[in-house]
Coordinates of C-alpha atoms and ligand atoms in Angstrom, one line a residue:
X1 CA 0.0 0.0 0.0
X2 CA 1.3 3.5 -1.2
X3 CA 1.8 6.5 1.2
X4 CA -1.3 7.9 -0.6
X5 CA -3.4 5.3 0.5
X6 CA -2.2 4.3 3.9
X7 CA -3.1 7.9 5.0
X8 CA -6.7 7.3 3.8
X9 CA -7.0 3.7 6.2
X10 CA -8.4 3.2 9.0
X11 CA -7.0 0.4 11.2
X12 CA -5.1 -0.9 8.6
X13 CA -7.8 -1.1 6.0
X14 CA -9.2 1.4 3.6
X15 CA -11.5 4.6 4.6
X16 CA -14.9 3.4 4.1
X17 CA -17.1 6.0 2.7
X18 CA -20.5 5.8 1.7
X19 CA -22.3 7.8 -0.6
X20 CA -26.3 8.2 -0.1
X21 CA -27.6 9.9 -2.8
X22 CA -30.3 11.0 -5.2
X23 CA -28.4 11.4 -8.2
X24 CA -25.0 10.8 -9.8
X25 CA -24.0 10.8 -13.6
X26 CA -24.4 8.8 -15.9
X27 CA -27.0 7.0 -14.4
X28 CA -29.6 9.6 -12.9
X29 CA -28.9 13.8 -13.1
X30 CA -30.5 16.8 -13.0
X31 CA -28.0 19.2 -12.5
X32 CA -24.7 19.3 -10.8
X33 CA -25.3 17.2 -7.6
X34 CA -25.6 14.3 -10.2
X35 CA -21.7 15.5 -11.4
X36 CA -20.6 15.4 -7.9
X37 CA -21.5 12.3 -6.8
X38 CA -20.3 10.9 -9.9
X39 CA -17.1 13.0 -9.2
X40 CA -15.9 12.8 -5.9
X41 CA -16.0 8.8 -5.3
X42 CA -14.3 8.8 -8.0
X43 CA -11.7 11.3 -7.1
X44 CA -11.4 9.2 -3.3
X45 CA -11.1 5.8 -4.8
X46 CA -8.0 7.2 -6.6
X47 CA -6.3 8.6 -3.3
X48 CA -6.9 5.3 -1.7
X49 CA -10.3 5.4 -0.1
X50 CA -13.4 2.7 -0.5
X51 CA -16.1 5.0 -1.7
X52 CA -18.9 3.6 -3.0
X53 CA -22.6 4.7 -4.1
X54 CA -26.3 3.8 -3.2
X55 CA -28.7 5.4 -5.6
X56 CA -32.8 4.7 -6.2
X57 CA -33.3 2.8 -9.7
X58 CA -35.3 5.0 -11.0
X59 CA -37.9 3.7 -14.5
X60 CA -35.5 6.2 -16.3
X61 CA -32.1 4.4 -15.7
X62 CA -31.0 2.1 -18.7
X63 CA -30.2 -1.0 -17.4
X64 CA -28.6 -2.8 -20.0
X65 CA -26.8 0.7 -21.7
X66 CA -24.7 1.2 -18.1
X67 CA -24.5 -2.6 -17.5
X68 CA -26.5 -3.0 -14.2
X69 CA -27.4 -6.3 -13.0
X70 CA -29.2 -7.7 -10.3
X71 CA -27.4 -8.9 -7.0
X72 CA -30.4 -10.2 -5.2
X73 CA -33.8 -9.1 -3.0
X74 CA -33.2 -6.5 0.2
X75 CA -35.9 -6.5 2.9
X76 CA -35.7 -2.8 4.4
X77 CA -37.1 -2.2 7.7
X78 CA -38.6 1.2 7.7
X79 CA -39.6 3.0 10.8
X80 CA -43.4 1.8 11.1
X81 CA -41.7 -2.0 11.3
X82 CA -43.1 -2.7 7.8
X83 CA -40.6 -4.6 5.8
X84 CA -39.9 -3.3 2.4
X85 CA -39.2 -5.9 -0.7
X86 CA -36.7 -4.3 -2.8
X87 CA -33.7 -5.6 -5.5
X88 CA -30.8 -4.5 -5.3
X89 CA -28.7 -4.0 -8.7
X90 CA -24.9 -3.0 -8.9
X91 CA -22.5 -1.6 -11.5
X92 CA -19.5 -0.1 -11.5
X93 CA -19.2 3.4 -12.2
X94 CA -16.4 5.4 -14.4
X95 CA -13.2 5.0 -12.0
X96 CA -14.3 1.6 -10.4
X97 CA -16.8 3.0 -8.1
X98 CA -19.3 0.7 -6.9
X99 CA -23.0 1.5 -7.4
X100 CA -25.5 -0.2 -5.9
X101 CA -28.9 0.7 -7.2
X102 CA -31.9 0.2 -4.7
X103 CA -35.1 -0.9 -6.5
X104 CA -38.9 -0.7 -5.6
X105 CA -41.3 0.0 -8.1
X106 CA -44.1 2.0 -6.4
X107 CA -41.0 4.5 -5.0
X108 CA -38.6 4.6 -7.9
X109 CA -40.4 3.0 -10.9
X110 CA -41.8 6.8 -11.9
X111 CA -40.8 8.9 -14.6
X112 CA -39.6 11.8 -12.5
X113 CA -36.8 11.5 -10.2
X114 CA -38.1 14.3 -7.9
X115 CA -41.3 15.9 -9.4
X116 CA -44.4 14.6 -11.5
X117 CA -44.4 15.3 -15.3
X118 CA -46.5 18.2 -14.5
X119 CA -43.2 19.3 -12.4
X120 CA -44.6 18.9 -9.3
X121 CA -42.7 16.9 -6.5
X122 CA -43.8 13.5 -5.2
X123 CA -46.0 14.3 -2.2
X124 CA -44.0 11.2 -0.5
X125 CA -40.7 12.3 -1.3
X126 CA -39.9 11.6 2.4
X127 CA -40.7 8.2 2.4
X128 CA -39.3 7.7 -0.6
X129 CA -35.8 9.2 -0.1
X130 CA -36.0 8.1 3.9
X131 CA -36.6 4.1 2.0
X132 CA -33.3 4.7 0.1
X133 CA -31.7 5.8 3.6
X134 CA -32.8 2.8 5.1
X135 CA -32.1 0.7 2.0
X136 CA -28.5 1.8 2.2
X137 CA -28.5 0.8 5.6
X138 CA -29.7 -2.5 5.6
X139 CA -27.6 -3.1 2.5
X140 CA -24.4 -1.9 4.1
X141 CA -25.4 -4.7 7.0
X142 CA -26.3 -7.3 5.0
X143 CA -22.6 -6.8 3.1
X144 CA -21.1 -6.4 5.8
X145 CA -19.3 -3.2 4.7
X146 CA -19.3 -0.9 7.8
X147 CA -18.7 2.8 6.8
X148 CA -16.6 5.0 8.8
X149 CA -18.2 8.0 6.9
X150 CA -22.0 8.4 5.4
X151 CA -22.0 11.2 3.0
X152 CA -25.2 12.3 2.4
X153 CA -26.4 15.1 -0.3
X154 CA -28.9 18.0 -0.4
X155 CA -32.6 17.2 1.4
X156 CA -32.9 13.9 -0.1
X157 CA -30.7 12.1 1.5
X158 CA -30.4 14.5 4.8
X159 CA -32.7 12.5 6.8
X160 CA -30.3 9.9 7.4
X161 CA -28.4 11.5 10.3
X162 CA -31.7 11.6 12.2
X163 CA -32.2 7.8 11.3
X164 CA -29.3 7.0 12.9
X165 CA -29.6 8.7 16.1
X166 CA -33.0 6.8 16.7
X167 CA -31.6 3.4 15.7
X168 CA -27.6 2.3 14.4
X169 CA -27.5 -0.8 12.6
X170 CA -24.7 -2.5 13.9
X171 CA -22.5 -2.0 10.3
X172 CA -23.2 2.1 11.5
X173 CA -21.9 1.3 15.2
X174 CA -18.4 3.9 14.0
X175 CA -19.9 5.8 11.3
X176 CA -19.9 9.1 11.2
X177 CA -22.0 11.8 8.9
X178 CA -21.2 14.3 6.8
X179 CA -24.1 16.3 5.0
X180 CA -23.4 18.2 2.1
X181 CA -25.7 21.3 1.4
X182 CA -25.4 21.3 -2.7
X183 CA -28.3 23.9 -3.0
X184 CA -29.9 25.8 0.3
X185 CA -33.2 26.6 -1.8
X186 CA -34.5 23.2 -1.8
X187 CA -35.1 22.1 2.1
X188 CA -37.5 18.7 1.4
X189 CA -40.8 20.2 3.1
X190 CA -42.9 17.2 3.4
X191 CA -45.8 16.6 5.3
X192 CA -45.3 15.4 8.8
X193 CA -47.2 12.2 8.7
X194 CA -43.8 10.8 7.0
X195 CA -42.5 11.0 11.3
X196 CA -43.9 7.0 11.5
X197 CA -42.2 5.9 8.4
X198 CA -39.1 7.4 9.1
X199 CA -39.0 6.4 13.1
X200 CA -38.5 9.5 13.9
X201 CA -40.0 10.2 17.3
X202 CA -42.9 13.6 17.6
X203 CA -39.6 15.5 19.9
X204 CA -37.9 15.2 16.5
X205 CA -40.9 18.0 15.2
X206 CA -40.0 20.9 16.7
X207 CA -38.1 24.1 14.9
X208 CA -34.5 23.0 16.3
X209 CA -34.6 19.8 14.7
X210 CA -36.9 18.9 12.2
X211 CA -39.9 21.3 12.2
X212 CA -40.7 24.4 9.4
X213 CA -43.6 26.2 8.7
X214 CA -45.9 23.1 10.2
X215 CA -43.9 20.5 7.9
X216 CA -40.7 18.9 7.9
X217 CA -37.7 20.3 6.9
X218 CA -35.4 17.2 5.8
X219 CA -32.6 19.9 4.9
X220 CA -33.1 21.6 8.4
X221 CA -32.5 18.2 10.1
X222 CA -28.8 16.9 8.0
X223 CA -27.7 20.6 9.3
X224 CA -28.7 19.8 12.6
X225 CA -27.8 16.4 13.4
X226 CA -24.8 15.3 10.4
X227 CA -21.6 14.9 12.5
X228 CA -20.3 17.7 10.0
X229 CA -21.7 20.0 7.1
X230 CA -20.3 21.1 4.0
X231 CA -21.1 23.2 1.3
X232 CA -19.8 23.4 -2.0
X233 CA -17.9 26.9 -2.2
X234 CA -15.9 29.0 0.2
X235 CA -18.0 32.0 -0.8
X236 CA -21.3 30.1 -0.3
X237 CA -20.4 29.1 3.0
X238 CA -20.3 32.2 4.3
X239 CA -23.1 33.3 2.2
X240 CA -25.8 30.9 3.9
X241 CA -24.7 32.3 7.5
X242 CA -27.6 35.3 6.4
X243 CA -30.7 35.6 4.6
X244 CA -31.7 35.7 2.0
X245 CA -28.9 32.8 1.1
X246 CA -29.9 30.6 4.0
X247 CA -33.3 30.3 3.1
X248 CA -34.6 30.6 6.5
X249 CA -32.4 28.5 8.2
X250 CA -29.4 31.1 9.0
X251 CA -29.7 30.5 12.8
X252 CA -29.4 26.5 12.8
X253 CA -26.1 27.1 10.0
X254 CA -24.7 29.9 11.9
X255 CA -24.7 27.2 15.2
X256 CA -22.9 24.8 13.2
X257 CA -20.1 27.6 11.7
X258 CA -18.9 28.2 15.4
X259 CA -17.1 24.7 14.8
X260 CA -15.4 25.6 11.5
X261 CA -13.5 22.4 11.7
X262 CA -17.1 20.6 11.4
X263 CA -18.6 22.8 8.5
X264 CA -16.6 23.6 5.5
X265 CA -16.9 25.6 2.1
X266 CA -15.3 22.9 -0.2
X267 CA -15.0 23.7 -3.8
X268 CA -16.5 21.8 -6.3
X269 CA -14.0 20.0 -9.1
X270 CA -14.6 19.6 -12.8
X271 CA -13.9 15.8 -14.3
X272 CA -11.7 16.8 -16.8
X273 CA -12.1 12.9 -18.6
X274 CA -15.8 14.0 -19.5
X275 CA -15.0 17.9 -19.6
X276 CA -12.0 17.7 -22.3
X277 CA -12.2 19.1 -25.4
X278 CA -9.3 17.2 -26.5
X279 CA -10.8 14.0 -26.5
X280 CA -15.0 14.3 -26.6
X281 CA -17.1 12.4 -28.5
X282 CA -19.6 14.8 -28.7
X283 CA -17.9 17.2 -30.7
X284 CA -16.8 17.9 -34.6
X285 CA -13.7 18.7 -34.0
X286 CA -11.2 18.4 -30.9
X287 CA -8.8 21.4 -29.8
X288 CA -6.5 22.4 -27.3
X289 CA -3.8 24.4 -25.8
X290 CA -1.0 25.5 -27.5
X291 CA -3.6 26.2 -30.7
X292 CA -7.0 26.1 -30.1
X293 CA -8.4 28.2 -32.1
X294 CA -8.8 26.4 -35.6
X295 CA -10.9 23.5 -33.4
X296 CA -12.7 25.7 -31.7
X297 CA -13.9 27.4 -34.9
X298 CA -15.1 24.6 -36.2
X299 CA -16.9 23.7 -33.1
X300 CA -18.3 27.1 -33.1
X301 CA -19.6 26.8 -37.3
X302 CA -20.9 23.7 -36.7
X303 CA -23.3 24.6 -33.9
X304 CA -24.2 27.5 -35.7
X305 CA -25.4 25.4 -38.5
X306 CA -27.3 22.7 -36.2
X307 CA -28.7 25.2 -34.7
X308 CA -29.8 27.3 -37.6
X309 CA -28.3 30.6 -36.8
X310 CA -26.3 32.0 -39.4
X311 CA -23.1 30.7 -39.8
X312 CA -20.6 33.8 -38.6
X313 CA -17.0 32.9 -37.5
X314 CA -16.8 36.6 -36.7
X315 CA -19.9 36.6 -34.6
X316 CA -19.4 36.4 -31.1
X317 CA -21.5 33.3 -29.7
X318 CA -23.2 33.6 -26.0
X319 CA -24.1 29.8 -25.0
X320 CA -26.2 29.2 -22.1
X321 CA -26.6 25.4 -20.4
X322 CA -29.2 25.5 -17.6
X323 CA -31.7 24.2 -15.7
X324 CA -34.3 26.8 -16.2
X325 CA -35.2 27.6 -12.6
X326 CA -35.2 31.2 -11.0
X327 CA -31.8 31.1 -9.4
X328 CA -30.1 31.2 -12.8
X329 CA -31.0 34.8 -13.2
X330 CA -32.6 34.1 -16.7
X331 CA -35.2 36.7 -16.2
X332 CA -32.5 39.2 -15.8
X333 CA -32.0 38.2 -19.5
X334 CA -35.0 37.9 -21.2
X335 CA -35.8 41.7 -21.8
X336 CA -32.5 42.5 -22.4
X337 CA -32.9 40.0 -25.4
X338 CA -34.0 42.6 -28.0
X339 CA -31.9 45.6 -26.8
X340 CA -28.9 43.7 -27.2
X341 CA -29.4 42.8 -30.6
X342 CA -30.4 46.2 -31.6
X343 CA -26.9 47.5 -30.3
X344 CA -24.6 44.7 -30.8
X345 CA -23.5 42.0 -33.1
X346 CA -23.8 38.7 -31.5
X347 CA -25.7 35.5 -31.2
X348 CA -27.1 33.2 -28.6
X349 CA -27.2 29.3 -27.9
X350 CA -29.3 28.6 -25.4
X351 CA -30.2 24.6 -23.9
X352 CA -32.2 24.4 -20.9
X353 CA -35.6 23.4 -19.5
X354 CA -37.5 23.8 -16.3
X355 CA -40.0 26.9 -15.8
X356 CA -42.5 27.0 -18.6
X357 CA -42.9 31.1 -18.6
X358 CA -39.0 31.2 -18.9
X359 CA -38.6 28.0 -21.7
X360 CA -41.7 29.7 -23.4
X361 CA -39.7 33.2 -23.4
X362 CA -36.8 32.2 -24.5
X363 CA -38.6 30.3 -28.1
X364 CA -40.5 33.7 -28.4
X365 CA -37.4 35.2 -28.6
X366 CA -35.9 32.8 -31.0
X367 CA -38.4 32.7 -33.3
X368 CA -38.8 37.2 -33.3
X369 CA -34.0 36.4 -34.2
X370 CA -34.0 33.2 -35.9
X371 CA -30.8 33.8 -37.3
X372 CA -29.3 35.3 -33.4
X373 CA -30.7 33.4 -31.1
X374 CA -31.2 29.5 -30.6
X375 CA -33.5 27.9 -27.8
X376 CA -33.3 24.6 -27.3
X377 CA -35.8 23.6 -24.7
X378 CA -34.9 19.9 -23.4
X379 CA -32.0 18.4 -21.6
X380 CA -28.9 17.1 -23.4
X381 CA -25.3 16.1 -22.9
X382 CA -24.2 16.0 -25.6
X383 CA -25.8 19.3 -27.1
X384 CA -24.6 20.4 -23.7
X385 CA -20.7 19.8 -24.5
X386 CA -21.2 21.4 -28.1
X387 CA -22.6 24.6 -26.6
X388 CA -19.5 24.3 -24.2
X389 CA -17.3 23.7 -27.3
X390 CA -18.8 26.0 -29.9
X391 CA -19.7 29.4 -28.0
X392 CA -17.3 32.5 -27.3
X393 CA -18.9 33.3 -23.7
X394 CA -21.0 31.6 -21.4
X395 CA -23.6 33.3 -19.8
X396 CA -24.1 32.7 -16.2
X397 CA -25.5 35.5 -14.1
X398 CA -27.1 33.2 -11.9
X399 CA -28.9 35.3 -8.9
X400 CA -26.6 32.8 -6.2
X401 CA -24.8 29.3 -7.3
X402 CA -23.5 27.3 -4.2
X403 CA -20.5 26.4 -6.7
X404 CA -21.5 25.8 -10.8
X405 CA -20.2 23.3 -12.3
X406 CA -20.8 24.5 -16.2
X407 CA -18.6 27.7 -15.8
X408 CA -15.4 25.3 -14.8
X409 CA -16.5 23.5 -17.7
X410 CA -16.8 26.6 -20.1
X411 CA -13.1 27.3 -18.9
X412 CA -12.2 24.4 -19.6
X413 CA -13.6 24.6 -23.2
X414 CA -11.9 27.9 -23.7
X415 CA -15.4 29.5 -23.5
X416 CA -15.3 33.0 -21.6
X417 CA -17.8 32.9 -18.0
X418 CA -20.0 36.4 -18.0
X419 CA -21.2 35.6 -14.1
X420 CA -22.5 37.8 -11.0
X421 CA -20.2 37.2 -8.9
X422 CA -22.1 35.0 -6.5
X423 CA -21.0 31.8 -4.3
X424 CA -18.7 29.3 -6.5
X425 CA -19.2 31.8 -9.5
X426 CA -16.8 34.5 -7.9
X427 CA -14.6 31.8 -6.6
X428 CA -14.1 30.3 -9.7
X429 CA -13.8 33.2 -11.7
X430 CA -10.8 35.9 -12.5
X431 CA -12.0 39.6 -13.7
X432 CA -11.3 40.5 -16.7
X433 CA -8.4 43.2 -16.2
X434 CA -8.9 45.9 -19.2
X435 CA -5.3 47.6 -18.2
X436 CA -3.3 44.5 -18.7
X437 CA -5.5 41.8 -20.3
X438 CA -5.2 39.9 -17.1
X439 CA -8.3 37.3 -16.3
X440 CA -10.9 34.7 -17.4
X441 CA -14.4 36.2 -17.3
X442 CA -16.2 38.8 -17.0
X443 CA -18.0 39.6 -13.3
X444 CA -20.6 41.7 -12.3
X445 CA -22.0 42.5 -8.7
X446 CA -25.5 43.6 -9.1
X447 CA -27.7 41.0 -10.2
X448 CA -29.7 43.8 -12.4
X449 CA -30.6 43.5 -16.0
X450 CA -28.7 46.7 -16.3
X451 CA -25.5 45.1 -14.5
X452 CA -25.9 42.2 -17.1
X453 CA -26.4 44.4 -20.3
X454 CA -22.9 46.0 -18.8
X455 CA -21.3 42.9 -18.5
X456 CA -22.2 41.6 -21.6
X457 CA -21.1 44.8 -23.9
X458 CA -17.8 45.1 -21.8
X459 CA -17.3 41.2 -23.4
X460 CA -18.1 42.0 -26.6
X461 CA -16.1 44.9 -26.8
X462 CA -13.4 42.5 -25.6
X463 CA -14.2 40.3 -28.5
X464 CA -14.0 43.3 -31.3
X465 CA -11.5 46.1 -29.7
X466 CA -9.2 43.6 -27.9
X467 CA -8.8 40.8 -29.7
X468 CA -5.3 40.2 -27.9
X469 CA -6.9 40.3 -24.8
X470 CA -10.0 37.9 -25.7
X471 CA -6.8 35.5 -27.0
X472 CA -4.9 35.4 -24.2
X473 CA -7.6 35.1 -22.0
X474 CA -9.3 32.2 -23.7
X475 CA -5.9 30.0 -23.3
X476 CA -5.6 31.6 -19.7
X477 CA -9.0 29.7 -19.1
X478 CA -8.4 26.9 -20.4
X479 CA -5.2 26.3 -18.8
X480 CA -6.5 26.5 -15.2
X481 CA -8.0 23.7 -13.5
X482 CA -10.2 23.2 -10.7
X483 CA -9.2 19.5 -10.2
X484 CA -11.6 16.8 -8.0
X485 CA -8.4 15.2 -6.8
X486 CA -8.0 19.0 -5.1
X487 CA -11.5 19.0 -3.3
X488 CA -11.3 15.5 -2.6
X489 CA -8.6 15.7 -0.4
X490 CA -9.9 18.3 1.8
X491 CA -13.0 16.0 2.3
X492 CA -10.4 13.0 3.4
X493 CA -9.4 15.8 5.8
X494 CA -12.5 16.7 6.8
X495 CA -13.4 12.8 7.5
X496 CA -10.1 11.9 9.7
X497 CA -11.2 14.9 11.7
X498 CA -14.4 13.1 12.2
X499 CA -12.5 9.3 13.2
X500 CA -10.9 11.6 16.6
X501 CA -12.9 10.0 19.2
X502 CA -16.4 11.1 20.1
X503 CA -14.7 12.2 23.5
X504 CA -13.1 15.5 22.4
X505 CA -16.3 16.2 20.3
X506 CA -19.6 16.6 21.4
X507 CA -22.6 15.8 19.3
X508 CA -24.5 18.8 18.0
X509 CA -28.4 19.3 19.1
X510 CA -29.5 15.9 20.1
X511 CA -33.1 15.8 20.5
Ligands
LIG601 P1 -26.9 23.2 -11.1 O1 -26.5 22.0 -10.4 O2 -27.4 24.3 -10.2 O3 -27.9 22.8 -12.2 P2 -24.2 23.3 -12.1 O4 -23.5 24.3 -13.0 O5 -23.5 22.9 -10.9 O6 -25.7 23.9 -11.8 O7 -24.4 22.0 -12.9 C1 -25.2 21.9 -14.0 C2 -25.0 20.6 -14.8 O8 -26.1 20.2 -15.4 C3 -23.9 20.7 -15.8 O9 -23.3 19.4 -16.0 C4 -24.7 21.1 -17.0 O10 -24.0 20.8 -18.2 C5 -25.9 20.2 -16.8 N1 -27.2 20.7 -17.4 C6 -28.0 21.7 -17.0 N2 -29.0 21.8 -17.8 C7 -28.9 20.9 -18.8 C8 -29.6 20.6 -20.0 N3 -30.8 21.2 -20.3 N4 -29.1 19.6 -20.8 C9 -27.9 19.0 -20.5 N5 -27.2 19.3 -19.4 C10 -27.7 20.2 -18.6
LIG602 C1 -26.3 22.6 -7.0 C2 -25.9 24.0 -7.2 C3 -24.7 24.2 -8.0 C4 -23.6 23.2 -7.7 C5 -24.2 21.8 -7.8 C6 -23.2 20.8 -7.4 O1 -27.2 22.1 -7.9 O2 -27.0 24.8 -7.7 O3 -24.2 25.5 -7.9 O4 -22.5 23.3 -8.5 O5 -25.3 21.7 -6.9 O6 -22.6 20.9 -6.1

């Protein structure tokens, strides 16, 4: 065993860390939290840790494309008593992660993974996402693979903190729980008549813990009761200590910040064997430093063509790659649209879907500039990496992002960030320095449609008047890197902290 991965053992053997989650790439995504959890296993296997992944099969995962198969039934106890049939199938992720994929048909065997097709969420979201808590549980026990740490992600998977303070399976005797806050907007209210199925006692429903506006607050609970919290900035972290950015829950986050060695801003990687323009199937032409330029260009005419705008090498291209949801500042866009176009020469690529007003807005505008703007309302990787490939700027002027995952990518892909400088956006981002050409994007502090409309000319001017500058800092992007193997080992260090025992660290709120 290797220096590397001696440090990451416990007693001799490897770090066990398990993942509970509701999404991770390929299989099941949404957004970025499906990235991550794809990501960061990953990213620990490789300095030495076992991290491995339980996820719902949901009706939409391919069996047979990702090679699952089946490894046998799983009777889950849930908190009434009631045992639970489930399957459980396994595959092995990118990087050798194990997956093990929990099925039940009336939970998972929908078409949504959160929401109905109407885009409403599953009114028993809690009982769903607390079976896949106690799934990974009984699954860890029946395996035998005890965890030293549980990762859990976002509300989905925060309940399982409170699980195991009412009852540890014996595999959970050591473990120890990290919650990861990936978004602070969504918090899991569910009704509180989920309490029986989960176990979870009525003291449980009270504001410290558990309780929110008369429901449960699975979001509120992880930050209450996980062993540690992280979040997936620096600048978020210290955002969601106030309102508006904690979403109502600044007291119970501002507790758990007066142990900063238990709750961390820790930044978000990019996977730079999917994100790499060098080598990705998705695109025309591949391109790289020293010389990008000539692949890039062809990226950029080809995308132009698919996506019926006029084909313009000259023209600078504004992709966009988004779940269309308020917090990505879209609306600070949308009248801008026809202003812009008036004044400057420039197109726009736009994939996303999400809101209907906003998915509806941005086809009205395509269809009033068919040849300058682009809306392509659906979800797509691999139009996704073209936009990345093809476009001049990304536009990002999100109203707060905990990290963002698609402006590392756009740096990546040589593709200039226009961002309000927000959470991981002004974390991840260098201004644009007009005196010495210095930068990789273009930031902006007031998230105002006038702020934006700034922004955006100051990058096109960039484009036209300082073509120099727009050079340099297109290889300057795509040079830096915001590596996993980088955040991942200040989670292992964030995890040993953990293994010191209980003695020296006292449990937060215990109900
Ligand atoms: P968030 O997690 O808030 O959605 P991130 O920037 O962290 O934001 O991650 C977004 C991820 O989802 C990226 O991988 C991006 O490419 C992908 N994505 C978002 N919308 C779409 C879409 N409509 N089609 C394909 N990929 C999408
Ligand atoms: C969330 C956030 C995004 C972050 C992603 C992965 O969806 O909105 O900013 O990058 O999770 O952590």
């Amino acid at each position: 065993m290797d220096s590397t991965s001696s440090s990451n053992s416990v007693a001799g053997g490897a770090l066990r860390v398990l993942f509970v989650a509701s999404e991770c790439a390929p299989y099941a995504k949404c957004g970025g939290l499906g990235d991550v959890v794809a990501s960061l296993p990953k990213a620990l296997r490789q300095l030495g840790a076992d991290a491995r992944v339980v996820l719902p099969l949901y009706a939409g995962i391919d069996r047979e494309q990702f090679g699952l198969h089946p490894a046998g039934p799983l009777a889950v106890m849930v908190g009434t008593g009631e045992r639970f049939s489930c399957e459980v199938w396994e595959a092995t992720a990118p990087g050798g992660v194990p997956v093990a994929f929990i099925a039940h048909e009336s939970f998972f065997g929908r078409a949504g993974i959160y929401n109905d097709p109407g885009g409403e969420g599953y009114s028993d979201n809690a009982e769903r996402f607390g079976l896949l808590c106690f799934a990974a549980m009984a699954l860890c026990e029946a395996r035998g693979f005890a965890p030293d740490i549980a990762h859990v992600h976002d509300w989905p998977t925060a309940i399982l903190p409170a699980l195991l303070t009412v009852r540890r399976p014996a595999a959970f005797a050591h473990t120890r729980t990290v919650l990861t806050i990936h978004n602070e907007a969504y918090q899991g209210y569910s009704p509180a008549s989920a309490l029986p199925f989960l176990g979870l006692p009525s003291s449980f429903f009270v504001p410290d813990v558990l309780e929110a506006y008369g429901q449960l607050d699975l979001l509120k609970g992880g930050i209450v009761l996980a062993d540690a919290v992280t979040t997936v900035s620096p600048t978020y972290a210290r955002e969601i200590l106030a309102e508006p950015a904690a979403c109502g829950l600044a007291a119970q986050l501002a507790a758990r910040a007066r142990d900063p060695a238990r709750f961390r801003g820790i930044l978000n990687g990019a996977d730079y064997d999917i994100w790499n323009p060098a080598a990705d199937p998705a695109l025309p032409a591949a391109f790289d430093l020293p010389d990008p330029d000539p692949g890039k260009l062809a990226c950029k005419l080809d995308l132009q063509r698919a996506l019926g705008l006029a084909p313009a090498a000259s023209t600078p291209l504004y992709g966009i790659v988004c779940r269309l949801t308020p917090q990505k500042g879209m609306a600070l866009l949308i009248d801008l649209l026809d202003p812009l176009l008036a004044e400057m020469r420039l197109q726009l690529a736009l994939l996303g879907n999400g809101d209907p007003d906003l998915e509806n807005a941005f086809r009205d505008a395509a269809h009033r500039h068919p040849h300058a703007i682009a809306a392509h309302i659906g979800y797509s990787d691999a139009l996704a990496h073209r936009i990345q490939a093809g476009s001049d700027f990304f536009l990002m002027p999100s109203l707060f992002e905990p990290c963002g995952l698609a402006q590392l990518y756009a740096l990546r892909y040589g593709t200039l960030p226009i961002v309000h400088a927000t959470g991981g956006l002004a974390d991840t981002i260098e201004q644009y320095d007009e005196t010495t050409g210095d930068g990789t994007g273009f930031k902006f502090d007031n998230p105002a449609p006038c702020a934006l409309h700034d922004a955006i000319g100051w990058a096109n001017s960039t484009y036209f008047d300082r073509p120099a500058h727009f050079a340099a800092m297109r290889r300057r992007a795509m040079a830096r890197r915001f590596d996993w193997a980088t955040a991942a080992r200040h989670y292992l260090d964030l995890y040993r902290t953990l293994l010191v025992p209980p003695a020296t660290t006292p449990r937060p709120l215990a109900p």
